[in-house]
Amino acid sequence: MKFSKSLLWAFAGLGLFACSNEEVVPEGGSIQGDATVRVTVNTDLLGGVSRAISPTTPVTGSHGETANVEISKIVVKVTAGVVGNDNGEKTFSSLQELEAAKNQVTFTGIRQPTKVEVFVNNGKAADWTLTDFYNSESGSNLGLKAPMYGYADSSTGLTQGEDGNYSATITPKHETALLEFSEIKHVDDGSCYFNTITFDGLFLNNVKLNEESETYLTTATNWATAKAGAPTYSEVGQSFKTAEGQWPAAGQCYAYNIFPTSNMPILTLCFSDITTANNVVGFEDGVGYATVKSYKIENVQNLSAEQRTALGISETTGTATLTKFVEGYVYKFKRLNVADENIGEGIDGAEDVSLTATVEIIPWTIVEGIVDWN
C-alpha cells in the first residue's frame, strides 16, 4: 500500500511544541492514502497576543526575568521532492491568526523532504547586513520583534518514523542583542563649561555591520558620517542645557538591535553649537562628544549560573565588566548622567573620566549593571 509522507513540526525555542498525544496512525489501523499530520502549537511562552514594539518604548521587567518574543509573522516551509497540498509553505500574519486556527499547523502529501524551516518576523537563513536587518519587513520597529530563524535537515533532526511520516523539532534562534538607552541627563554643578551646547543625537560607533563577518563601523568621525555609516543612531537636536532635561522623554528609550560581538560597540553622544564660558579653552570647532569606555553589570549574584555563563561572566558576586553582547538578551542602560568633563573635542570623547549608569539586561533575559565614560 502506498502512502505519502507528512511532516510533524515543533517549535521548541519559541515555546511552540507538538502535541505528544496526537495519534497519527489509529490504533490497530493504518494510514489510508496521503498521510496528514496535525501539529498543536503551544503559544503560552509568546505572551498570548502579539503587539507592535516601538523602539522608543522600553522593555519592562526586572533583573534576571524574561520577556516574550513579539510575533508579527511566522512562516513554516518544507523543501521536498513533492511539497504537497499547501505548496510546502504556511504563513501566519499574526499570533492571533495562529490561535484562530486552534494553534494547529497541518501539512499533507509531503514526499522526500530534505529540509524544514521556520521564519519568525521575516527571519532568514542568509547572512544579514545590519542595514538589511533594519530594513526587513519588521521595519525600524524591531526590539523584541526582531527576525529569528531555525531549520532542520537529515543531519540536524529531520527524521522518518516507522510509520513513514517525518518529524523535526526546530528551535528558531535569536540573531541580535537589544540595547536600550534611557534617562540621559546633563549634570550641571553650577559652573557649566558651556554657554551653549546642542545635543545632536547618539549612535553606536564600532558597531558590527555584518552578521557573519568581522566588519565594523570605523568610518564615523563626526555626526554626519555616523548617520551615513549604520542605522544604529537617533536624532535629538535640542539644547543640552535645558533645565531638568532628559532624553528621551520619561518612559521611553533609544533602542538598537545589534549582532552579537565581543568587539564592543561604543555609545557616542554628539554635540554641536558649543560656545564655552570665559574660563574654558578648546571646542573651537563647536563640536564635542561623550563616549562609553566600558559596560558593567552589578549584582551578578542575582543572575542564574546559566545566565552568567551565557553572558561570559566569571564572577559570582559583585560587579563584572561585560566582554561581549549576546543574542537574545536585552541590555537596559538607564540614568546616564553626563557631566561637562565627560564631553571632549574628538570622536573618542573626553579621557580619564568615568561615569556610572544603571544597566539592565532580557530571552529575550534582564540584567542590571553600569557603564564607564571616557
Coordinates of C-alpha atoms in Angstrom, one line a residue:
M1 CA 0.0 0.0 0.0
K2 CA 1.4 3.3 -1.0
F3 CA 1.1 6.5 1.1
S4 CA 2.8 9.9 1.2
K5 CA 4.9 11.3 4.0
S6 CA 3.9 14.3 6.0
L7 CA 5.7 16.5 8.5
L8 CA 5.4 17.0 12.2
W9 CA 6.5 20.4 13.4
A10 CA 7.6 21.5 16.9
F11 CA 9.0 25.0 17.7
A12 CA 10.9 24.4 21.0
G13 CA 12.8 27.7 21.0
L14 CA 9.7 29.8 20.9
G15 CA 7.7 27.7 23.3
L16 CA 5.9 26.0 20.4
F17 CA 5.5 22.3 20.9
A18 CA 3.9 19.5 19.0
C19 CA 1.2 17.6 21.0
S20 CA 2.7 14.4 22.2
N21 CA -0.7 12.7 22.4
E22 CA -1.8 13.2 18.8
E23 CA -2.3 9.8 17.2
V24 CA -1.1 9.9 13.6
V25 CA -1.9 6.2 13.0
P26 CA -5.1 5.0 14.6
E27 CA -4.5 2.1 17.0
G28 CA -4.8 -1.2 15.1
G29 CA -5.1 0.6 11.8
S30 CA -3.0 2.0 9.0
I31 CA -2.9 5.3 7.1
Q32 CA -5.1 5.3 4.1
G33 CA -3.8 7.4 1.2
D34 CA -1.8 10.6 1.9
A35 CA -0.7 11.0 5.4
T36 CA -1.8 14.0 7.4
V37 CA 0.0 15.3 10.5
R38 CA -1.6 17.8 12.7
V39 CA 0.6 19.9 15.0
T40 CA -0.7 21.7 18.1
V41 CA 1.3 24.9 18.8
N42 CA 1.6 26.0 22.4
T43 CA 1.8 29.8 22.5
D44 CA 1.9 30.3 26.2
L45 CA 5.5 31.5 26.1
L46 CA 4.8 34.0 23.4
G47 CA 2.6 36.3 25.6
G48 CA -0.8 35.4 24.2
V49 CA -1.3 38.4 22.0
S50 CA 1.1 40.0 19.5
R51 CA 1.7 43.7 19.8
A52 CA 3.8 46.2 17.9
I53 CA 7.0 47.3 19.6
S54 CA 8.2 50.9 19.2
P55 CA 11.9 51.5 19.6
T56 CA 11.1 54.3 21.9
T57 CA 9.2 52.1 24.3
P58 CA 11.5 50.4 26.8
V59 CA 11.1 46.7 27.7
T60 CA 9.6 46.2 31.1
G61 CA 10.9 43.7 33.6
S62 CA 13.4 43.2 36.3
H63 CA 16.9 41.7 36.8
G64 CA 17.0 38.1 35.6
E65 CA 13.4 38.0 34.3
T66 CA 12.4 37.1 30.7
A67 CA 10.3 39.0 28.1
N68 CA 8.1 37.4 25.5
V69 CA 9.0 37.2 21.8
E70 CA 6.8 39.6 19.9
I71 CA 5.4 37.9 16.8
S72 CA 4.3 39.7 13.6
K73 CA 4.7 36.8 11.2
I74 CA 5.6 33.1 11.3
V75 CA 6.3 31.1 8.1
V76 CA 6.8 27.3 8.1
K77 CA 8.4 26.0 4.9
V78 CA 9.1 22.5 3.6
T79 CA 11.7 21.7 0.9
A80 CA 10.8 18.4 -0.7
G81 CA 10.5 16.4 -3.9
V82 CA 6.7 16.9 -3.6
V83 CA 5.7 19.7 -1.4
G84 CA 2.0 18.6 -1.0
N85 CA -1.3 20.4 -0.9
D86 CA 0.0 23.6 0.7
N87 CA 2.9 24.2 -1.7
G88 CA 5.2 23.4 1.2
E89 CA 4.6 26.7 3.0
K90 CA 2.2 28.2 5.5
T91 CA 2.1 31.8 6.7
F92 CA 0.6 33.3 9.8
S93 CA 0.4 37.1 9.7
S94 CA -0.1 37.4 13.5
L95 CA -0.2 35.3 16.6
Q96 CA -3.9 35.9 16.7
E97 CA -4.3 34.2 13.3
L98 CA -2.4 31.2 14.5
E99 CA -4.6 31.0 17.6
A100 CA -7.7 31.3 15.5
A101 CA -6.6 28.1 13.7
K102 CA -6.6 26.4 17.2
N103 CA -2.8 26.6 17.1
Q104 CA -2.6 23.8 14.7
V105 CA -0.5 23.5 11.5
T106 CA -1.3 20.7 9.1
F107 CA 0.8 19.5 6.1
T108 CA -0.3 16.7 3.7
G109 CA 1.1 14.9 0.7
I110 CA 4.7 15.5 1.5
R111 CA 7.3 13.3 -0.2
Q112 CA 11.1 13.1 0.1
P113 CA 11.5 16.1 2.4
T114 CA 15.1 17.4 2.7
K115 CA 14.7 20.5 4.9
V116 CA 12.2 22.2 7.1
E117 CA 12.5 25.8 8.2
V118 CA 10.7 28.3 10.4
F119 CA 11.0 32.0 9.7
V120 CA 9.8 34.4 12.5
N121 CA 9.3 38.1 11.8
N122 CA 10.9 37.7 8.3
G123 CA 14.0 35.9 9.6
K124 CA 16.2 34.3 7.0
A125 CA 19.0 31.8 6.7
A126 CA 21.3 34.0 4.6
D127 CA 23.8 36.3 6.2
W128 CA 22.4 39.6 7.3
T129 CA 23.9 43.0 6.9
L130 CA 22.9 45.5 9.7
T131 CA 21.2 47.8 7.2
D132 CA 19.2 44.9 5.6
F133 CA 18.2 43.7 9.1
Y134 CA 16.8 47.2 9.9
N135 CA 15.1 47.3 6.5
S136 CA 13.5 43.9 7.0
E137 CA 9.7 43.5 6.9
S138 CA 9.6 44.3 10.6
G139 CA 10.9 47.8 9.7
S140 CA 12.6 50.0 12.2
N141 CA 10.3 48.9 15.0
L142 CA 12.4 45.8 15.8
G143 CA 13.0 45.5 19.5
L144 CA 11.6 42.2 20.8
K145 CA 10.0 41.7 17.4
A146 CA 13.4 41.2 15.6
P147 CA 13.7 38.4 13.0
M148 CA 14.5 34.8 14.0
Y149 CA 15.3 31.7 12.1
G150 CA 15.7 27.9 12.6
Y151 CA 15.9 24.8 10.4
A152 CA 16.3 21.0 10.5
D153 CA 17.6 18.7 7.8
S154 CA 18.6 15.0 7.7
S155 CA 21.7 15.7 9.6
T156 CA 20.2 18.1 12.2
G157 CA 17.0 16.5 13.3
L158 CA 14.7 15.7 10.4
T159 CA 13.9 12.0 10.9
Q160 CA 11.5 9.5 9.5
G161 CA 9.4 7.3 11.8
E162 CA 8.4 3.7 11.4
D163 CA 5.0 4.8 10.1
G164 CA 6.7 6.6 7.2
N165 CA 6.0 10.0 8.5
Y166 CA 8.7 12.6 9.2
S167 CA 9.2 14.7 12.2
A168 CA 11.5 17.6 13.1
T169 CA 12.0 19.8 16.2
I170 CA 13.1 23.3 15.2
T171 CA 14.5 26.0 17.5
P172 CA 14.4 29.5 16.0
K173 CA 17.4 31.4 17.0
H174 CA 17.8 34.9 18.1
E175 CA 20.1 36.8 15.8
T176 CA 20.6 40.0 17.8
A177 CA 21.1 41.5 21.2
L178 CA 18.9 44.5 22.1
L179 CA 20.5 47.6 23.7
E180 CA 18.3 50.3 25.3
F181 CA 19.5 53.7 26.5
S182 CA 17.3 56.0 28.6
E183 CA 17.4 58.8 31.1
I184 CA 20.3 60.7 29.6
K185 CA 20.8 63.9 31.6
H186 CA 23.2 66.8 31.7
V187 CA 24.7 67.2 35.2
D188 CA 25.5 70.9 36.0
D189 CA 27.2 71.7 39.3
G190 CA 26.6 75.4 38.8
S191 CA 29.9 76.1 36.9
C192 CA 28.9 74.9 33.5
Y193 CA 31.7 74.8 30.9
F194 CA 29.3 75.8 28.1
N195 CA 27.3 78.9 27.3
T196 CA 25.5 77.0 24.5
I197 CA 25.6 73.3 23.6
T198 CA 23.2 71.3 21.4
F199 CA 22.7 67.6 21.8
D200 CA 22.6 66.4 18.2
G201 CA 22.0 62.7 18.9
L202 CA 23.6 59.4 19.8
F203 CA 25.0 56.5 17.8
L204 CA 26.8 53.2 18.2
N205 CA 30.4 53.6 16.9
N206 CA 32.4 50.4 16.1
V207 CA 29.1 48.5 15.7
K208 CA 29.2 45.2 13.8
L209 CA 27.9 45.7 10.2
N210 CA 27.6 42.1 9.1
E211 CA 26.2 39.1 10.9
E212 CA 28.9 36.6 9.8
S213 CA 32.0 38.6 9.0
E214 CA 34.1 40.8 11.3
T215 CA 33.3 44.1 9.7
Y216 CA 32.6 47.2 11.9
L217 CA 31.7 50.8 11.6
T218 CA 35.1 52.5 11.5
T219 CA 34.4 55.5 9.3
A220 CA 32.3 57.6 11.8
T221 CA 34.5 60.6 12.5
N222 CA 31.6 63.0 13.2
W223 CA 27.8 63.1 13.4
A224 CA 27.2 63.2 9.7
T225 CA 29.4 60.2 8.9
A226 CA 27.9 58.3 11.8
K227 CA 24.4 58.6 10.4
A228 CA 25.6 57.5 6.9
G229 CA 27.6 54.5 8.2
A230 CA 24.9 52.5 10.1
P231 CA 21.2 52.6 11.1
T232 CA 22.0 52.5 14.9
Y233 CA 21.6 56.2 15.6
S234 CA 18.9 58.5 17.0
E235 CA 18.4 62.2 16.3
V236 CA 17.8 64.7 19.2
G237 CA 18.6 68.3 18.1
Q238 CA 17.8 70.0 21.4
S239 CA 19.8 72.2 23.8
F240 CA 21.7 70.2 26.3
K241 CA 21.3 73.0 28.9
T242 CA 17.6 72.5 29.1
A243 CA 16.5 72.7 32.8
E244 CA 15.6 69.2 34.0
G245 CA 16.2 67.9 30.5
Q246 CA 16.0 64.2 30.0
W247 CA 16.5 62.2 26.8
P248 CA 14.3 60.6 25.6
A249 CA 11.2 61.6 27.4
A250 CA 10.2 59.7 30.6
G251 CA 9.1 56.1 29.9
Q252 CA 10.9 56.0 26.5
C253 CA 14.3 54.8 25.3
Y254 CA 16.6 54.7 22.4
A255 CA 16.7 51.0 21.3
Y256 CA 19.2 49.3 18.9
N257 CA 19.3 45.6 17.8
I258 CA 22.9 44.6 17.2
F259 CA 24.7 41.5 16.1
P260 CA 26.4 39.6 18.9
T261 CA 30.0 40.5 19.3
S262 CA 32.9 40.7 21.7
N263 CA 34.3 43.8 19.9
M264 CA 32.1 46.1 21.9
P265 CA 30.3 49.0 20.2
I266 CA 31.0 52.5 21.6
L267 CA 27.9 54.5 22.6
T268 CA 28.7 58.1 21.4
L269 CA 26.8 61.2 22.3
C270 CA 27.3 64.0 19.7
F271 CA 27.1 67.8 20.5
S272 CA 27.4 70.9 18.3
D273 CA 26.9 74.7 18.6
I274 CA 29.2 74.7 21.5
T275 CA 30.4 78.0 23.0
T276 CA 32.4 77.9 26.2
A277 CA 32.4 80.0 29.3
N278 CA 35.3 82.5 29.8
N279 CA 37.5 80.2 31.8
V280 CA 37.2 77.2 29.4
V281 CA 39.5 76.6 26.5
G282 CA 39.0 74.4 23.4
F283 CA 36.0 73.5 21.4
E284 CA 37.0 76.0 18.7
D285 CA 35.1 73.9 16.1
G286 CA 31.9 74.0 18.2
V287 CA 31.5 70.2 18.4
G288 CA 32.0 67.7 21.2
Y289 CA 31.5 64.0 22.1
A290 CA 31.0 61.8 25.1
T291 CA 31.7 58.1 24.8
V292 CA 31.3 55.0 26.8
K293 CA 34.5 53.4 27.9
S294 CA 33.1 50.1 29.4
Y295 CA 29.9 48.3 30.2
K296 CA 29.5 46.7 33.6
I297 CA 26.9 44.6 35.4
E298 CA 26.3 45.0 39.1
N299 CA 24.8 42.4 41.5
V300 CA 25.8 39.4 39.3
Q301 CA 24.7 37.1 42.1
N302 CA 21.1 37.9 41.0
L303 CA 21.7 36.1 37.8
S304 CA 21.5 32.4 37.4
A305 CA 24.6 30.4 36.8
E306 CA 23.4 29.6 33.3
Q307 CA 22.8 33.3 32.6
R308 CA 26.3 34.2 33.9
T309 CA 27.8 31.6 31.6
A310 CA 25.9 32.8 28.6
L311 CA 26.9 36.4 29.3
G312 CA 30.6 35.4 29.7
I313 CA 30.7 36.4 33.4
S314 CA 33.1 34.5 35.6
E315 CA 32.3 36.5 38.8
T316 CA 29.6 35.1 41.1
T317 CA 29.0 38.2 43.2
G318 CA 29.5 42.0 42.9
T319 CA 30.3 43.8 39.7
A320 CA 31.6 42.4 36.4
T321 CA 32.7 44.1 33.2
L322 CA 30.9 42.9 30.1
T323 CA 33.2 41.5 27.4
K324 CA 30.5 40.7 24.8
F325 CA 26.9 41.3 23.9
V326 CA 24.9 38.1 23.5
E327 CA 22.0 37.4 21.2
G328 CA 18.6 37.0 22.9
Y329 CA 19.4 39.4 25.8
V330 CA 18.0 42.9 26.3
Y331 CA 20.6 45.3 27.8
K332 CA 18.9 48.2 29.5
F333 CA 21.1 51.2 30.3
K334 CA 19.5 54.0 32.2
R335 CA 20.3 57.0 34.3
L336 CA 23.2 58.1 32.1
N337 CA 24.3 61.3 33.8
V338 CA 26.7 63.4 31.6
A339 CA 28.9 66.0 33.3
D340 CA 30.8 68.7 31.4
E341 CA 34.1 66.9 31.9
N342 CA 32.7 63.8 30.1
I343 CA 32.5 65.8 26.9
G344 CA 35.7 66.1 24.7
E345 CA 36.6 67.6 21.4
G346 CA 37.4 64.4 19.5
I347 CA 35.2 61.5 18.4
D348 CA 36.7 59.4 21.3
G349 CA 35.2 61.8 23.9
A350 CA 37.0 63.1 27.0
E351 CA 39.7 61.0 28.7
D352 CA 40.2 59.7 32.2
V353 CA 36.7 60.5 33.3
S354 CA 34.3 57.7 34.3
L355 CA 30.6 57.8 34.9
T356 CA 28.3 55.2 36.5
A357 CA 25.0 54.5 34.9
T358 CA 22.5 51.7 35.6
V359 CA 22.0 48.8 33.2
E360 CA 19.5 46.0 33.0
I361 CA 20.0 43.1 30.6
I362 CA 16.2 40.4 28.9
P363 CA 15.1 35.5 26.2
W364 CA 14.8 37.9 25.5
T365 CA 16.5 37.9 29.7
I366 CA 17.1 41.0 32.1
V367 CA 20.3 42.1 34.0
E368 CA 21.5 45.2 35.9
G369 CA 24.8 46.9 35.5
I370 CA 26.9 50.1 35.0
V371 CA 28.9 51.9 32.3
D372 CA 32.1 53.9 32.4
W373 CA 32.5 57.0 30.2
N374 CA 35.8 58.0 28.7

